[in-house]
Structures are given as structure tokens and as C-alpha cells.
Amino acid sequence: MADADITGKPAFAPGSVWLVGAGPGDPGLLTLHAVWALEQADVVVHDALVDARILAMIGPRATVEHAGKRGGKASPKQDEITARLIELARAGQRVLRLKGGDPFLFGRGAEEALALAEAGIPFRVVPGITAGIGGLAYAGIPATAKTANSAITFVTGHDQTGSVPDAVDWEGLGRGSQVIVVYMPMRNLQGIVARLLSAGRSPDEPAAIVSRACAEDQGVLVTTLGSCVADAERDGVTPPALFVLGEVVRLREKLDWWGGKG
Ligand code: SAH
């Protein structure tokens, strides 16, 4: 990897790609590596999830490409995006691939990094604060609390075909993980809830749906496992959103520091 200056700021080498996590939205949650990448990049290829305030930090010398591919909408296919990254790097650009949250958590970062490795393109991975950590914190819901849980699971609510992922042992998960955070939950919420109920979780267990976490219009719906589908429908909750199940949700009552903002 390229040389770093005295502050630890690495030089962004022409012809390389940085896979960078932009965090859940608030620019203050960017890492220094992400900021340095934004300063030095020649081209930024970003996803739909990246917050507009962060895109506004891109320097005037960089070109910006939107590789957005959000649930169901027509957009570039993953292999087209990867091919584009390789093409830009081969043209000698400093390519910043900017993703919401953390690039290696449900973000296709692994696939992109593998393709870069296969193509012999030098790359760096800059982790970001994932929505399941940062978004929960902004909702006043701690990921763990001594009184509530010693395990937490991040799980995706749909697989490549768009269905509830069958490769997940929902029964085992329901029994074994006191707190469950479901990414991309909305399309299959009913099916997910049914699986967790049949795993023995109580319909009265506290749950929350955190939408647009960290944005000015962040929404937090506090509900229960049994009522969440109806409540989400009533409130018209829209993605991006996280479903959180577990006793930690109760702590929001005291820990909602973001408060009146959303
Ligand atoms: N790599 C990302 C996740 C990408 S998958 C990360 O680490 O956060 C996309 C899903 O992430 C969304 O459907 C939603 O479940 C969640 N997500 C991302 N940003 C979010 C936000 N600001 N608020 C709520 N959920 C978010």
C-alpha cells in the first residue's frame, strides 16, 4: 500500500481503488481515511445510500458517478459496477468507491474487492460505521446492555432472489440471539416476524424500526414483534430502515438523546 505522511494519511495512488464506508449518514461519522479519500479522489463512484451531505464534501476536482442500486429499481448490475471500477483504475484514476455504512457488511464490498484482486488492481478497504451500530446509537438503542443481552446478530431480510434468506436458521437465531438487527427488513417483514414467532419469541417483545437513521428526518417506530407489521403499515415506514428486536429497545425511553430531531 502507498506511503503515508506523518499523520498517517496515506497517499491515494493513481490506478488504485479505495472501497470506503461512508457510515450511516451523518458526515461527522466519517473516518479520517474516508475524508482523506474524498480529498484525493479523481472519481467517486457512490451508492444511493450515501447521504447528500457527504456527497457535498467531494472536492471540485473529482467527477462523481452514481452506481445506485436500491431495492428493485432499475440500475447498473453489480458486474457492470465492478467492471467500471476496474476500467477507471486502469485509466490511471484514483477511484473512490463510496458505500453506505460499512463496505463489508451487506454492501457487496467483498464481491468488488475480490474482482479487484482478480484483476490485479491495488485497493484499500476503509471500514465505516454500519447502520446497525451507528443508526441504533442515533435511535438511543444500545447494541448491548448488561441487563439485556450478551449476543447481537446482524442478518439480512432478503437474499439474492428477494425472499427471506432460507440459508439462515431462523429458529436457531430466534432462540440463540437476544437482540436481532435485520437489515433490509421491509419487503419481507411479515415473513421474518412469522419465523421469529415460530422460533418462540414473544409477540410482546419490544421491537423498533429505525428509518433514515442519522438524517434530519430519522424515524423510530417503537413497537412489538406482534404489532410491528401493522404499525409499520399504519406509519408508512419506508426504506432504508432497520428492524431491531430485543429488550435493548426499551432503553430508548431513557437514552433518546437525538430526541426532538426525529
Ligand atoms: N453496508 C451498509 C448496509 C447496506 S444494506 C451498512 O453497513 O450499513 C442496506 C440496508 O442497510 C438498508 O436496507 C437498511 O436496512 C440499512 N441502512 C443503511 N443505512 C441506513 C440508515 N441511514 N438508516 C436505516 N437503515 C439503514
Coordinates of C-alpha atoms and ligand atoms in Angstrom, one line a residue:
M1 CA 0.0 0.0 0.0
A2 CA 1.1 3.6 -0.7
D3 CA 3.2 5.6 1.7
A4 CA 1.6 7.5 4.5
D5 CA 2.6 11.0 5.6
I6 CA 3.5 11.8 9.2
T7 CA -0.2 12.0 10.3
G8 CA -0.8 8.5 8.9
K9 CA -2.6 9.9 5.9
P10 CA -1.9 7.5 3.0
A11 CA -1.3 8.8 -0.5
F12 CA -4.1 7.7 -2.8
A13 CA -2.1 6.2 -5.6
P14 CA -3.3 6.7 -9.2
G15 CA -4.7 3.5 -10.6
S16 CA -5.9 2.2 -7.3
V17 CA -9.4 1.8 -5.8
W18 CA -10.4 2.6 -2.2
L19 CA -13.6 0.8 -1.0
V20 CA -14.8 3.3 1.6
G21 CA -17.6 3.1 4.1
A22 CA -19.4 6.4 4.5
G23 CA -21.2 5.4 7.7
P24 CA -25.0 5.7 8.2
G25 CA -25.4 9.3 7.1
D26 CA -24.1 12.0 9.5
P27 CA -20.9 13.3 8.0
G28 CA -19.4 13.5 11.5
L29 CA -19.3 9.7 11.5
L30 CA -16.9 9.5 8.6
T31 CA -13.4 8.2 9.4
L32 CA -10.4 10.3 8.7
H33 CA -9.4 7.8 6.0
A34 CA -12.8 8.5 4.3
V35 CA -12.2 12.2 4.5
W36 CA -8.7 11.8 3.1
A37 CA -10.1 9.7 0.3
L38 CA -12.7 12.4 -0.5
E39 CA -9.9 15.0 -0.7
Q40 CA -7.7 13.0 -3.0
A41 CA -10.0 11.0 -5.3
D42 CA -10.3 11.7 -9.1
V43 CA -13.6 9.9 -9.4
V44 CA -16.2 8.9 -6.8
V45 CA -18.5 6.0 -7.6
H46 CA -21.2 6.0 -4.9
D47 CA -24.3 4.1 -3.9
A48 CA -27.8 5.5 -3.4
L49 CA -27.4 5.1 0.3
V50 CA -24.7 7.7 0.7
D51 CA -26.0 10.8 2.3
A52 CA -26.2 14.0 0.3
R53 CA -24.3 15.9 2.9
I54 CA -21.4 13.5 2.4
L55 CA -21.5 13.8 -1.4
A56 CA -21.4 17.6 -0.9
M57 CA -17.9 17.1 0.6
I58 CA -16.5 15.7 -2.7
G59 CA -13.8 18.2 -3.9
P60 CA -14.4 20.1 -7.2
R61 CA -11.7 18.2 -9.0
A62 CA -13.4 14.9 -8.7
T63 CA -16.0 13.5 -11.0
V64 CA -19.0 11.8 -9.5
E65 CA -20.7 8.7 -10.7
H66 CA -23.9 7.2 -9.2
A67 CA -23.9 3.5 -9.1
G68 CA -27.1 3.4 -7.1
K69 CA -28.9 0.1 -6.9
R70 CA -31.6 0.3 -4.3
G71 CA -34.3 -2.4 -3.8
G72 CA -35.8 -3.3 -7.2
K73 CA -35.2 -0.1 -9.1
A74 CA -33.6 -0.3 -12.5
S75 CA -29.9 0.4 -12.0
P76 CA -26.5 -0.9 -13.1
K77 CA -25.8 -4.5 -12.3
Q78 CA -23.2 -5.5 -9.9
D79 CA -20.8 -6.8 -12.5
E80 CA -21.2 -3.6 -14.5
I81 CA -20.2 -1.6 -11.5
T82 CA -17.2 -3.7 -10.9
A83 CA -16.2 -3.5 -14.5
R84 CA -16.4 0.2 -14.3
L85 CA -14.2 0.4 -11.2
I86 CA -11.6 -1.7 -13.0
E87 CA -11.8 0.4 -16.1
L88 CA -11.4 3.7 -14.2
A89 CA -8.4 2.3 -12.3
R90 CA -6.8 1.0 -15.4
A91 CA -7.1 4.5 -16.9
G92 CA -4.9 5.7 -14.0
Q93 CA -7.7 7.3 -11.9
R94 CA -7.8 7.4 -8.1
V95 CA -11.1 5.6 -7.7
L96 CA -13.1 6.1 -4.6
R97 CA -15.9 3.5 -4.3
L98 CA -18.1 5.0 -1.6
K99 CA -20.7 2.9 0.1
G100 CA -23.3 3.4 2.9
G101 CA -22.3 2.1 6.3
D102 CA -19.5 -0.4 6.2
P103 CA -18.4 -1.7 2.8
F104 CA -18.0 -5.3 4.0
L105 CA -21.4 -5.6 5.7
F106 CA -24.3 -6.4 3.3
G107 CA -22.7 -3.9 0.9
R108 CA -21.3 -6.1 -1.9
G109 CA -17.8 -4.8 -0.9
A110 CA -16.5 -8.3 -0.7
E111 CA -17.5 -9.1 -4.3
E112 CA -16.0 -5.8 -5.5
A113 CA -12.8 -6.4 -3.6
L114 CA -12.5 -9.9 -5.0
A115 CA -13.0 -8.7 -8.5
L116 CA -10.3 -6.0 -8.0
A117 CA -7.9 -8.6 -6.5
E118 CA -8.5 -10.9 -9.5
A119 CA -7.9 -8.0 -11.9
G120 CA -4.7 -7.1 -10.1
I121 CA -5.9 -3.6 -9.2
P122 CA -4.4 -2.3 -5.9
F123 CA -7.1 -1.5 -3.4
R124 CA -7.6 -0.4 0.2
V125 CA -10.6 -1.0 2.4
V126 CA -11.8 1.7 4.7
P127 CA -14.3 0.4 7.2
G128 CA -17.3 2.6 8.1
I129 CA -19.8 2.7 10.9
T130 CA -22.5 0.3 9.9
A131 CA -26.2 1.3 10.2
G132 CA -26.7 -1.5 12.8
I133 CA -24.3 0.3 15.2
G134 CA -24.5 4.0 14.2
G135 CA -28.1 4.0 13.4
L136 CA -29.1 2.3 16.6
A137 CA -27.0 4.7 18.6
Y138 CA -28.8 7.7 17.0
A139 CA -32.1 6.0 17.9
G140 CA -31.0 5.7 21.5
I141 CA -30.8 1.9 21.3
P142 CA -27.6 0.4 22.6
A143 CA -26.4 -2.7 20.7
T144 CA -25.7 -4.4 24.0
A145 CA -26.6 -3.7 27.6
K146 CA -25.6 -5.8 30.5
T147 CA -29.2 -6.2 31.6
A148 CA -30.5 -7.1 28.2
N149 CA -28.1 -9.2 26.0
S150 CA -24.8 -10.8 25.6
A151 CA -25.3 -11.5 21.9
I152 CA -26.5 -9.5 18.9
T153 CA -27.0 -10.7 15.3
F154 CA -27.0 -8.7 12.1
V155 CA -29.0 -10.5 9.5
T156 CA -30.3 -9.5 6.1
G157 CA -34.0 -9.6 5.4
H158 CA -33.7 -10.7 1.8
D159 CA -31.4 -12.9 -0.2
Q160 CA -30.4 -12.5 -3.8
T161 CA -33.8 -13.5 -5.0
G162 CA -35.5 -11.0 -2.8
S163 CA -37.0 -13.7 -0.4
V164 CA -36.4 -14.2 3.3
P165 CA -33.0 -15.9 3.2
D166 CA -33.5 -19.6 3.7
A167 CA -29.8 -20.2 4.4
V168 CA -30.4 -18.5 7.7
D169 CA -31.6 -20.8 10.5
W170 CA -34.3 -18.5 11.8
E171 CA -35.3 -21.0 14.5
G172 CA -31.8 -21.2 15.8
L173 CA -31.3 -17.4 15.5
G174 CA -34.6 -16.7 17.3
R175 CA -33.6 -19.0 20.2
G176 CA -30.0 -18.0 20.4
S177 CA -29.7 -14.3 19.8
Q178 CA -31.3 -12.0 22.4
V179 CA -31.0 -9.0 20.0
I180 CA -31.6 -9.3 16.3
V181 CA -31.0 -6.5 13.9
V182 CA -32.4 -7.1 10.4
Y183 CA -31.0 -5.1 7.5
M184 CA -33.3 -4.6 4.5
P185 CA -36.3 -5.8 6.5
M186 CA -39.3 -4.1 5.0
R187 CA -40.1 -6.1 1.9
N188 CA -40.3 -9.4 3.9
L189 CA -41.2 -8.1 7.4
Q190 CA -44.2 -10.3 7.7
G191 CA -42.3 -13.5 6.8
I192 CA -39.4 -12.6 9.2
V193 CA -41.8 -11.9 12.1
A194 CA -43.6 -15.2 11.4
R195 CA -40.3 -17.1 11.6
L196 CA -39.2 -15.4 14.8
L197 CA -42.6 -16.1 16.4
S198 CA -42.4 -19.7 15.5
A199 CA -38.9 -19.8 17.0
G200 CA -40.6 -19.0 20.3
R201 CA -40.1 -15.2 20.5
S202 CA -42.9 -13.5 22.3
P203 CA -45.3 -11.3 20.3
D204 CA -45.0 -8.8 23.2
E205 CA -41.2 -8.5 22.8
P206 CA -40.1 -4.9 22.2
A207 CA -39.1 -4.0 18.7
A208 CA -38.2 -0.9 16.8
I209 CA -38.0 0.1 13.1
V210 CA -35.3 2.8 12.6
S211 CA -35.6 4.5 9.3
R212 CA -33.3 7.1 7.7
A213 CA -31.1 6.8 10.8
C214 CA -28.9 9.9 11.3
A215 CA -30.8 12.0 8.8
E216 CA -32.7 15.0 9.9
D217 CA -35.9 13.1 9.3
Q218 CA -34.8 10.0 11.1
G219 CA -37.8 7.9 12.2
V220 CA -38.0 5.5 15.1
L221 CA -41.1 3.4 15.4
V222 CA -41.2 1.6 18.8
T223 CA -43.5 -1.4 18.6
T224 CA -43.6 -5.1 19.4
L225 CA -42.8 -8.2 17.5
G226 CA -46.6 -9.0 17.3
S227 CA -47.6 -5.5 16.2
C228 CA -44.7 -4.3 14.0
V229 CA -46.2 -5.2 10.6
A230 CA -49.4 -3.4 11.2
D231 CA -47.7 -0.4 12.9
A232 CA -45.2 -0.1 10.1
E233 CA -48.0 -0.1 7.6
R234 CA -50.0 2.4 9.5
D235 CA -47.0 4.8 9.8
G236 CA -46.0 4.2 6.1
V237 CA -42.4 3.3 7.1
T238 CA -40.1 3.3 4.1
P239 CA -36.5 2.1 3.5
P240 CA -33.8 2.4 4.3
A241 CA -34.8 1.0 7.6
L242 CA -33.6 -1.4 10.2
F243 CA -35.7 -3.8 12.3
V244 CA -34.5 -4.3 15.9
L245 CA -35.8 -6.9 18.2
G246 CA -34.9 -7.3 21.8
E247 CA -35.0 -5.8 25.3
V248 CA -32.4 -3.1 24.4
V249 CA -35.2 -1.3 22.6
R250 CA -36.8 -0.4 26.0
L251 CA -33.7 1.6 26.9
R252 CA -34.6 4.2 24.2
E253 CA -37.1 5.6 26.6
K254 CA -34.2 6.9 28.7
L255 CA -31.4 7.1 26.0
D256 CA -33.1 9.0 23.2
W257 CA -30.5 11.8 23.1
W258 CA -31.4 12.7 19.4
G259 CA -34.9 13.4 20.7
G260 CA -37.0 16.1 19.1
K261 CA -35.0 15.8 15.9
G262 CA -36.8 12.8 14.5
Ligands
SAH1 N1 -23.3 -1.5 4.2 C1 -24.4 -1.0 4.8 C2 -25.6 -1.8 4.6 C3 -26.1 -1.9 3.2 S1 -27.5 -2.8 3.0 C4 -24.1 -0.8 6.3 O1 -23.1 -1.3 6.8 O2 -24.9 -0.1 7.0 C5 -28.8 -1.6 3.0 C6 -29.5 -1.6 4.3 O3 -28.8 -1.0 5.4 C7 -30.8 -0.8 4.3 O4 -31.9 -1.5 3.7 C8 -31.1 -0.6 5.8 O5 -31.5 -1.8 6.3 C9 -29.7 -0.4 6.3 N2 -29.3 1.0 6.3 C10 -28.3 1.7 5.8 N3 -28.3 3.0 6.1 C11 -29.3 3.2 6.9 C12 -29.9 4.3 7.6 N4 -29.3 5.5 7.5 N5 -31.0 4.1 8.3 C13 -31.6 2.9 8.5 N6 -31.1 1.8 7.8 C14 -30.0 1.9 7.1

